[in-house]
PDB file of C-alpha atoms in Angstrom:
ATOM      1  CA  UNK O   5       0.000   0.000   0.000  1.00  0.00           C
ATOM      2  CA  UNK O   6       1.930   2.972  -1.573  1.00  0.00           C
ATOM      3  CA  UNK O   7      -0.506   5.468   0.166  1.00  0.00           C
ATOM      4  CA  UNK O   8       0.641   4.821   3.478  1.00  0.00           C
ATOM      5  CA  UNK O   9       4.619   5.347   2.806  1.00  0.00           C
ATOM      6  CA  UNK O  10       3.184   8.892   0.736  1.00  0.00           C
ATOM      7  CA  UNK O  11       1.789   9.479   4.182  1.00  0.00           C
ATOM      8  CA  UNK O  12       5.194   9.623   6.268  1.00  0.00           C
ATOM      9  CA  UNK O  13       6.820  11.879   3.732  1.00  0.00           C
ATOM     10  CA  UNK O  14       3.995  14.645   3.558  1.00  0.00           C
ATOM     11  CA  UNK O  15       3.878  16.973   6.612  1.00  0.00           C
ATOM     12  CA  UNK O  16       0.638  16.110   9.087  1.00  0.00           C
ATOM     13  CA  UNK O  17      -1.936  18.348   9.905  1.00  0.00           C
ATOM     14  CA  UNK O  18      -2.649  16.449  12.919  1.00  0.00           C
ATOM     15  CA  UNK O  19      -1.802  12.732  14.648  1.00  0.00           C
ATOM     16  CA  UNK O  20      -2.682   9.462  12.559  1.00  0.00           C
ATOM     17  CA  UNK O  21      -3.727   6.557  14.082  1.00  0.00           C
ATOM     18  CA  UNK O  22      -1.931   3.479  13.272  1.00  0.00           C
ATOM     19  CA  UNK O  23      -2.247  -0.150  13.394  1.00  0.00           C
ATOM     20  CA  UNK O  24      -0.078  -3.065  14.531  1.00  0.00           C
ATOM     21  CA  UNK O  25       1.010  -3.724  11.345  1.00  0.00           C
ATOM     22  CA  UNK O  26       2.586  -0.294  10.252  1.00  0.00           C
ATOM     23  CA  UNK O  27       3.901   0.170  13.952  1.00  0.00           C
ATOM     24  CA  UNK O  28       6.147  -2.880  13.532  1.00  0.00           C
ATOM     25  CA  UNK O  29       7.280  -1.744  10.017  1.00  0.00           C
ATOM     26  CA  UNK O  30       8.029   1.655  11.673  1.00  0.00           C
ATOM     27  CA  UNK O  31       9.812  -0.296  14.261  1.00  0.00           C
ATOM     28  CA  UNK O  32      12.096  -2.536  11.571  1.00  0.00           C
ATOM     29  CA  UNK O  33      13.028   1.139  10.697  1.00  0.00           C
ATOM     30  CA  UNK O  34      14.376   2.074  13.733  1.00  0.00           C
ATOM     31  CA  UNK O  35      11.690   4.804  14.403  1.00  0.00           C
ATOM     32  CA  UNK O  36      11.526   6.301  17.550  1.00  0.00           C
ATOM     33  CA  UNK O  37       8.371   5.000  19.919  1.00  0.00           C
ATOM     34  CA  UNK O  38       7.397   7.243  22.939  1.00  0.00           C
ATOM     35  CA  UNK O  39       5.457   5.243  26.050  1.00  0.00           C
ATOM     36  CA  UNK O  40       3.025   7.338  27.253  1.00  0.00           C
ATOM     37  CA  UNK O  41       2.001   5.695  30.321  1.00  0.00           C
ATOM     38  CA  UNK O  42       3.201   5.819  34.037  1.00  0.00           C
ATOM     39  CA  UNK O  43       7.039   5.171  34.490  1.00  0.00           C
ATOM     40  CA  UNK O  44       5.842   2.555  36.807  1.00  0.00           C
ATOM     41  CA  UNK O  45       3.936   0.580  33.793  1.00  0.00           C
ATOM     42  CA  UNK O  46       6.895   1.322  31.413  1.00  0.00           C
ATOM     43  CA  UNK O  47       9.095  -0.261  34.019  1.00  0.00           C
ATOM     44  CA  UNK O  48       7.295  -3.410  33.887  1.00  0.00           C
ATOM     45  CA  UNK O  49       7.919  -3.654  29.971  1.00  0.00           C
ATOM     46  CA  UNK O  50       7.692  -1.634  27.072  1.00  0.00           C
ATOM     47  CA  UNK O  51       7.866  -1.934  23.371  1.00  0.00           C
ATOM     48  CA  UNK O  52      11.862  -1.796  22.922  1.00  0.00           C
ATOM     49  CA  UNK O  53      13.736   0.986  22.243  1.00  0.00           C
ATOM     50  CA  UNK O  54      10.650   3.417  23.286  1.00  0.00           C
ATOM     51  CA  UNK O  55      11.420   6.356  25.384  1.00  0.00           C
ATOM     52  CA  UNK O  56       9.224   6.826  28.477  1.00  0.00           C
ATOM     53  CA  UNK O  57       7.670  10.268  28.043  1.00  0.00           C
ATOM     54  CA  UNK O  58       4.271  10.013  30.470  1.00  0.00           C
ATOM     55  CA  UNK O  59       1.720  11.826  29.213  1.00  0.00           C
ATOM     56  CA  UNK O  60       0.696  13.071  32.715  1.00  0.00           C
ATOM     57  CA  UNK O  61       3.854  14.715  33.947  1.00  0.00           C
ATOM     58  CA  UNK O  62       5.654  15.195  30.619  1.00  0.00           C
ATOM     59  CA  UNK O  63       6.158  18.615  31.526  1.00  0.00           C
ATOM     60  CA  UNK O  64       9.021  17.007  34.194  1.00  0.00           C
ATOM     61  CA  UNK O  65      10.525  15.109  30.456  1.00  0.00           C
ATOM     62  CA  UNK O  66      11.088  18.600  27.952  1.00  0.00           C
ATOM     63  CA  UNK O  67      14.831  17.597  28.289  1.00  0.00           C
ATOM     64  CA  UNK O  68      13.964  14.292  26.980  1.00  0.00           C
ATOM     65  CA  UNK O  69      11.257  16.178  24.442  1.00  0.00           C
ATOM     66  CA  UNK O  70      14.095  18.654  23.155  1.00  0.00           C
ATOM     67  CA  UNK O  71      16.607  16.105  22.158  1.00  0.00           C
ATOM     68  CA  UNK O  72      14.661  14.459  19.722  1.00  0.00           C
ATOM     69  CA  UNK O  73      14.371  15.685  15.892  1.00  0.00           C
ATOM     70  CA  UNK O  74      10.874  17.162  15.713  1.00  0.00           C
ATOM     71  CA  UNK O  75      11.240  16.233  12.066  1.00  0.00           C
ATOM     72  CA  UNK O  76      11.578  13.041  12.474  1.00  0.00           C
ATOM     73  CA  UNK O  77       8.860  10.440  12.483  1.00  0.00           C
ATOM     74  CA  UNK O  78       7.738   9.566  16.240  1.00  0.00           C
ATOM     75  CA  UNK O  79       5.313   6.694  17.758  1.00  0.00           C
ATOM     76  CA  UNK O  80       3.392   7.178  20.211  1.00  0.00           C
ATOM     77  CA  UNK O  81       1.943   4.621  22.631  1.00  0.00           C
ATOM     78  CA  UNK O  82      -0.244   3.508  25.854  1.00  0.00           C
ATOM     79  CA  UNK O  83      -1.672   0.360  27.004  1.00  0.00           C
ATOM     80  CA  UNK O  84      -3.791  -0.526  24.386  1.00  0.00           C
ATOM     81  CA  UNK O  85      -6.995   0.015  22.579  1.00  0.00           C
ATOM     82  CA  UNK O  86      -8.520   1.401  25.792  1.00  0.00           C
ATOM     83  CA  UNK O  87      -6.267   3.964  26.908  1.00  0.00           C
ATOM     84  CA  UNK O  88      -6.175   7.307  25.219  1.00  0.00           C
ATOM     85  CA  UNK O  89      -3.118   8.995  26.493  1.00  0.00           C
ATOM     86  CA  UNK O  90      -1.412   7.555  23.403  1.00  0.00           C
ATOM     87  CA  UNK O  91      -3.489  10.379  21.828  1.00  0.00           C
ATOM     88  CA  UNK O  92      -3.595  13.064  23.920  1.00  0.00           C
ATOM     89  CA  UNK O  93       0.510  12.805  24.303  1.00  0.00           C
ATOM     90  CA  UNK O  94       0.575  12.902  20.419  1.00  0.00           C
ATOM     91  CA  UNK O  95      -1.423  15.854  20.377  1.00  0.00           C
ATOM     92  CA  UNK O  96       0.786  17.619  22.614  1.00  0.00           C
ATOM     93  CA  UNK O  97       3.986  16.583  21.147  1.00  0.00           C
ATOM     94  CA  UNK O  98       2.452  17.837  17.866  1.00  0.00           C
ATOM     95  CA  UNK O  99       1.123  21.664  19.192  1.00  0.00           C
ATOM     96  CA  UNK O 100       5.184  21.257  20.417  1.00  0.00           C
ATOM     97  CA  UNK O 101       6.679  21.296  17.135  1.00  0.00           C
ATOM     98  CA  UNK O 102       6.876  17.820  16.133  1.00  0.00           C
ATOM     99  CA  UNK O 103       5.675  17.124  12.384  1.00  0.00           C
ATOM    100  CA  UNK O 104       5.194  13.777  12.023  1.00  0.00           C
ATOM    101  CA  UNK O 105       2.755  11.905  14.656  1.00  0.00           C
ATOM    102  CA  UNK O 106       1.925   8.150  14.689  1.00  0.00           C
ATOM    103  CA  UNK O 107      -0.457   7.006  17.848  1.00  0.00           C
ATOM    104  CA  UNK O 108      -0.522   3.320  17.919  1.00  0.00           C
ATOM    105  CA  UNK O 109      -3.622   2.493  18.775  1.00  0.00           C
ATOM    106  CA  UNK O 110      -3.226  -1.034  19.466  1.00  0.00           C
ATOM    107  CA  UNK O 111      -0.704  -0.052  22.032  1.00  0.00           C
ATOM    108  CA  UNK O 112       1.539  -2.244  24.119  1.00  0.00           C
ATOM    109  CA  UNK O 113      -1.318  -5.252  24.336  1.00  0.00           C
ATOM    110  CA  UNK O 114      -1.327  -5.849  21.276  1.00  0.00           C
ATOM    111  CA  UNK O 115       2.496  -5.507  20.924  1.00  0.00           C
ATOM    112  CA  UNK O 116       2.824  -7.979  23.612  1.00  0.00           C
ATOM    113  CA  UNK O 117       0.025 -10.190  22.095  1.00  0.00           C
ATOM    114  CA  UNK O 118       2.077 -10.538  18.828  1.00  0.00           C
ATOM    115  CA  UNK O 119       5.275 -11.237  21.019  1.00  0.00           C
ATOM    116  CA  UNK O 120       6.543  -7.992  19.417  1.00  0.00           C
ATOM    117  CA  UNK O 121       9.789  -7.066  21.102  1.00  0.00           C
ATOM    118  CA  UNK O 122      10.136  -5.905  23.933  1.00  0.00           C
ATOM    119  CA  UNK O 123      12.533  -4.760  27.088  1.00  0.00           C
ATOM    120  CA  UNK O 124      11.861  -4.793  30.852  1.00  0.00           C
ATOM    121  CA  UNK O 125      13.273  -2.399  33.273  1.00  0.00           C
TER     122      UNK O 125
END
């Protein structure tokens, strides 16, 4: 599906949702995933490689926030299906500057379902 690749190269005008299937391509390419959720869940596992930027609280993670390329492709994350902080954190990141926003919607259930990789703390 040539659409979704046009996708990533055009600037957004807002987050797009994403499913498990484009979050582990984006993952093969090495793109960086942001955990939204409580350092206490992302602790207990997380999809590897993701950066733990909670969504309540992320004003105590702008150093984290400011090293990153905000024109760089990002994924953002929660729990799963049920949890919305995945969104609201890629809303914020994108009224901060950030261009490209993926929320993956499926979130770390479904990661872990799939026996995606992942790291513990």
């Amino acid at each position: 599906n040539t659409t979704n690749n046009k996708q990533i190269i055009d600037a957004f005008n807002q987050p797009k949702a994403i499913n498990l299937s484009l979050a582990y391509k984006l993952f093969k390419e090495g793109i960086q995933f942001i955990d939204a959720r409580p350092p206490e869940e992302y602790n207990e596992g997380h999809i590897k490689g993701a950066l733990n930027i909670p969504f309540y609280g992320s004003e105590n993670y702008l150093n984290t926030i400011n090293r990153l390329d905000k024109t760089k492709l990002i994924v953002t994350y929660c729990s799963g299906a049920d949890c919305d902080i995945s969104t609201l954190s890629g809303d914020e990141l994108f009224s901060m500057g950030f261009k490209k926003v993926y929320v993956f919607v499926g979130g770390f259930e479904e990661w872990v379902k799939n026996k995606y990789p992942i790291t513990k703390n």
